[in-house]
Amino acid sequence: RDQNVLDRVFLEVVNAFEVLATNQFGNYLVQKCIECSRGKGECFQKLVGAMKGNVRRLAQDSHGCRVVQAVVEVSADIAKEVVHREMRGDMVHLTRHSHACHVVRKLLLPEVPCVVRSIVEELTPNAASLARSENSCLVVQTMLQVCERGRALEALVDALIVHASELASDQFGNYALQRIVEQAWDETVVCRVA
């Protein structure tokens, strides 16, 4: 009997997903359904299915971004890749957005290597300007924190170090340089910052 009630609630949430996900109060019900599904099963798949094609719009909505973050937080790598795939190609804009930046950061934190690498590669050419932006500076710091050593990380660090004097005196940009120094991957990096 309880399962029947739960199934009916999930069905109503899926049917009204777009309205509820962007509603001031409805988004909490959608998040609770996502949380209770634990990122598994048919109910979760239906919720993710209802989100498909709307990820960018939801990520830029003050309430919808919380729903997308909830999906990323509880989901398997496949759902994270679905969210990433819909955002790919517009990451610079989304990273600067006051709500979508939280979704981008959440995609980096579960550390799905192919997603992290793709985001870092897409954002690196704009890393210095992103580091100076109030909304995107935390995304840049998170990339420095989670990116595995290698070419992508080296390119990111280089893109920031080239602008070290500007970043050092910027209210947000200085944190990216501090992160580089804290991580101190090797003495060469520290010397290039100094």
GROMACS .gro file of C-alpha atoms in nm:
model
  194
    1ARG     CA    1   0.000   0.000   0.000
    2ASP     CA    2   0.277   0.249   0.088
    3GLN     CA    3   0.457   0.162  -0.235
    4ASN     CA    4   0.139   0.237  -0.429
    5VAL     CA    5   0.116   0.583  -0.270
    6LEU     CA    6   0.482   0.647  -0.340
    7ASP     CA    7   0.445   0.538  -0.702
    8ARG     CA    8   0.148   0.771  -0.747
    9VAL     CA    9   0.340   1.066  -0.600
   10PHE     CA   10   0.639   0.997  -0.826
   11LEU     CA   11   0.409   0.974  -1.128
   12GLU     CA   12   0.252   1.312  -1.048
   13VAL     CA   13   0.596   1.467  -0.996
   14VAL     CA   14   0.719   1.330  -1.329
   15ASN     CA   15   0.406   1.452  -1.508
   16ALA     CA   16   0.443   1.804  -1.364
   17PHE     CA   17   0.824   1.802  -1.356
   18GLU     CA   18   0.893   2.128  -1.544
   19VAL     CA   19   0.645   2.328  -1.338
   20LEU     CA   20   0.748   2.178  -1.004
   21ALA     CA   21   1.124   2.190  -1.065
   22THR     CA   22   1.114   2.566  -1.118
   23ASN     CA   23   0.858   2.642  -0.849
   24GLN     CA   24   0.963   2.807  -0.524
   25PHE     CA   25   0.813   2.523  -0.319
   26GLY     CA   26   0.763   2.246  -0.574
   27ASN     CA   27   1.138   2.209  -0.630
   28TYR     CA   28   1.169   2.075  -0.274
   29LEU     CA   29   0.928   1.792  -0.351
   30VAL     CA   30   1.121   1.707  -0.669
   31GLN     CA   31   1.448   1.711  -0.472
   32LYS     CA   32   1.297   1.484  -0.205
   33CYS     CA   33   1.183   1.237  -0.473
   34ILE     CA   34   1.535   1.240  -0.620
   35GLU     CA   35   1.688   1.190  -0.277
   36CYS     CA   36   1.449   0.907  -0.183
   37SER     CA   37   1.515   0.728  -0.512
   38ARG     CA   38   1.886   0.725  -0.419
   39GLY     CA   39   1.976   0.772  -0.784
   40LYS     CA   40   1.848   0.428  -0.878
   41GLY     CA   41   1.546   0.252  -1.015
   42GLU     CA   42   1.264   0.325  -1.251
   43CYS     CA   43   1.138   0.631  -1.061
   44PHE     CA   44   1.477   0.801  -1.077
   45GLN     CA   45   1.510   0.718  -1.448
   46LYS     CA   46   1.170   0.879  -1.511
   47LEU     CA   47   1.275   1.193  -1.324
   48VAL     CA   48   1.598   1.217  -1.523
   49GLY     CA   49   1.400   1.151  -1.840
   50ALA     CA   50   1.168   1.440  -1.755
   51MET     CA   51   1.472   1.664  -1.713
   52LYS     CA   52   1.629   1.575  -2.050
   53GLY     CA   53   1.628   1.859  -2.298
   54ASN     CA   54   1.575   2.113  -2.019
   55VAL     CA   55   1.902   2.095  -1.826
   56ARG     CA   56   2.039   2.433  -1.941
   57ARG     CA   57   1.713   2.612  -1.867
   58LEU     CA   58   1.679   2.442  -1.528
   59ALA     CA   59   2.042   2.513  -1.439
   60GLN     CA   60   1.983   2.884  -1.496
   61ASP     CA   61   1.667   2.894  -1.284
   62SER     CA   62   1.701   2.980  -0.915
   63HIS     CA   63   1.492   2.676  -0.815
   64GLY     CA   64   1.565   2.446  -1.107
   65CYS     CA   65   1.939   2.457  -1.042
   66ARG     CA   66   1.877   2.289  -0.707
   67VAL     CA   67   1.694   2.005  -0.879
   68VAL     CA   68   1.978   1.953  -1.128
   69GLN     CA   69   2.230   1.960  -0.844
   70ALA     CA   70   2.027   1.696  -0.658
   71VAL     CA   71   2.035   1.468  -0.963
   72VAL     CA   72   2.413   1.509  -0.994
   73GLU     CA   73   2.462   1.452  -0.622
   74VAL     CA   74   2.278   1.119  -0.597
   75SER     CA   75   2.320   0.977  -0.944
   76ALA     CA   76   2.542   0.725  -1.108
   77ASP     CA   77   2.799   0.843  -1.358
   78ILE     CA   78   2.554   0.798  -1.646
   79ALA     CA   79   2.312   1.065  -1.516
   80LYS     CA   80   2.604   1.301  -1.452
   81GLU     CA   81   2.715   1.250  -1.811
   82VAL     CA   82   2.360   1.326  -1.933
   83VAL     CA   83   2.360   1.657  -1.742
   84HIS     CA   84   2.711   1.738  -1.866
   85ARG     CA   85   2.627   1.650  -2.226
   86GLU     CA   86   2.338   1.899  -2.229
   87MET     CA   87   2.554   2.175  -2.080
   88ARG     CA   88   2.864   2.111  -2.291
   89GLY     CA   89   2.946   2.382  -2.543
   90ASP     CA   90   2.797   2.655  -2.325
   91MET     CA   91   3.007   2.604  -2.012
   92VAL     CA   92   3.166   2.950  -2.014
   93HIS     CA   93   2.826   3.120  -2.011
   94LEU     CA   94   2.682   2.875  -1.758
   95THR     CA   95   2.986   2.907  -1.530
   96ARG     CA   96   2.937   3.286  -1.518
   97HIS     CA   97   2.564   3.249  -1.443
   98SER     CA   98   2.461   3.308  -1.081
   99HIS     CA   99   2.267   2.979  -1.057
  100ALA     CA  100   2.418   2.755  -1.323
  101CYS     CA  101   2.770   2.797  -1.177
  102HIS     CA  102   2.658   2.580  -0.883
  103VAL     CA  103   2.558   2.300  -1.121
  104VAL     CA  104   2.894   2.318  -1.302
  105ARG     CA  105   3.076   2.301  -0.970
  106LYS     CA  106   2.863   2.006  -0.858
  107LEU     CA  107   2.954   1.823  -1.180
  108LEU     CA  108   3.321   1.863  -1.088
  109LEU     CA  109   3.291   1.741  -0.730
  110PRO     CA  110   3.182   1.380  -0.785
  111GLU     CA  111   3.498   1.352  -0.992
  112VAL     CA  112   3.383   1.157  -1.295
  113PRO     CA  113   3.717   1.179  -1.480
  114CYS     CA  114   3.579   1.219  -1.834
  115VAL     CA  115   3.336   1.492  -1.719
  116VAL     CA  116   3.603   1.677  -1.519
  117ARG     CA  117   3.850   1.663  -1.807
  118SER     CA  118   3.590   1.786  -2.057
  119ILE     CA  119   3.484   2.079  -1.837
  120VAL     CA  120   3.844   2.178  -1.765
  121GLU     CA  121   3.933   2.166  -2.135
  122GLU     CA  122   3.629   2.376  -2.229
  123LEU     CA  123   3.688   2.639  -1.961
  124THR     CA  124   4.069   2.665  -1.967
  125PRO     CA  125   4.091   2.919  -2.255
  126ASN     CA  126   3.878   3.154  -2.041
  127ALA     CA  127   4.022   3.056  -1.702
  128ALA     CA  128   4.170   3.396  -1.613
  129SER     CA  129   3.851   3.590  -1.683
  130LEU     CA  130   3.642   3.322  -1.508
  131ALA     CA  131   3.870   3.342  -1.204
  132ARG     CA  132   3.794   3.715  -1.179
  133SER     CA  133   3.416   3.666  -1.183
  134GLU     CA  134   3.218   3.643  -0.861
  135ASN     CA  135   3.006   3.354  -0.991
  136SER     CA  136   3.273   3.148  -1.164
  137CYS     CA  137   3.576   3.193  -0.936
  138LEU     CA  138   3.477   2.892  -0.724
  139VAL     CA  139   3.444   2.677  -1.035
  140VAL     CA  140   3.804   2.762  -1.131
  141GLN     CA  141   3.924   2.682  -0.778
  142THR     CA  142   3.735   2.352  -0.785
  143MET     CA  143   3.890   2.262  -1.122
  144LEU     CA  144   4.236   2.321  -0.975
  145GLN     CA  145   4.143   2.101  -0.680
  146VAL     CA  146   3.996   1.801  -0.863
  147CYS     CA  147   4.176   1.791  -1.197
  148GLU     CA  148   4.424   1.507  -1.222
  149ARG     CA  149   4.784   1.586  -1.297
  150GLY     CA  150   4.851   1.592  -1.665
  151ARG     CA  151   4.813   1.808  -1.971
  152ALA     CA  152   4.469   1.946  -1.880
  153LEU     CA  153   4.584   2.061  -1.535
  154GLU     CA  154   4.909   2.201  -1.675
  155ALA     CA  155   4.718   2.399  -1.939
  156LEU     CA  156   4.481   2.534  -1.674
  157VAL     CA  157   4.765   2.641  -1.445
  158ASP     CA  158   4.949   2.799  -1.740
  159ALA     CA  159   4.635   2.991  -1.844
  160LEU     CA  160   4.615   3.138  -1.496
  161ILE     CA  161   4.985   3.204  -1.438
  162VAL     CA  162   5.009   3.408  -1.758
  163HIS     CA  163   4.773   3.654  -1.588
  164ALA     CA  164   4.923   3.623  -1.238
  165SER     CA  165   4.976   3.996  -1.180
  166GLU     CA  166   4.615   4.078  -1.274
  167LEU     CA  167   4.473   3.787  -1.075
  168ALA     CA  168   4.682   3.859  -0.766
  169SER     CA  169   4.525   4.202  -0.725
  170ASP     CA  170   4.170   4.090  -0.806
  171GLN     CA  171   3.917   4.032  -0.526
  172PHE     CA  172   3.820   3.693  -0.671
  173GLY     CA  173   4.112   3.600  -0.898
  174ASN     CA  174   4.366   3.594  -0.616
  175TYR     CA  175   4.200   3.281  -0.476
  176ALA     CA  176   4.287   3.082  -0.788
  177LEU     CA  177   4.655   3.171  -0.743
  178GLN     CA  178   4.635   3.086  -0.374
  179ARG     CA  179   4.491   2.746  -0.469
  180ILE     CA  180   4.784   2.688  -0.707
  181VAL     CA  181   5.034   2.774  -0.434
  182GLU     CA  182   4.850   2.560  -0.175
  183GLN     CA  183   4.844   2.260  -0.403
  184ALA     CA  184   5.209   2.323  -0.501
  185TRP     CA  185   5.218   2.039  -0.752
  186ASP     CA  186   5.587   2.092  -0.806
  187GLU     CA  187   5.849   2.357  -0.738
  188THR     CA  188   5.836   2.475  -1.099
  189VAL     CA  189   5.474   2.581  -1.066
  190VAL     CA  190   5.538   2.767  -0.742
  191CYS     CA  191   5.838   2.945  -0.893
  192ARG     CA  192   5.638   3.049  -1.200
  193VAL     CA  193   5.368   3.204  -0.979
  194ALA     CA  194   5.619   3.389  -0.766
   0.00000   0.00000   0.00000
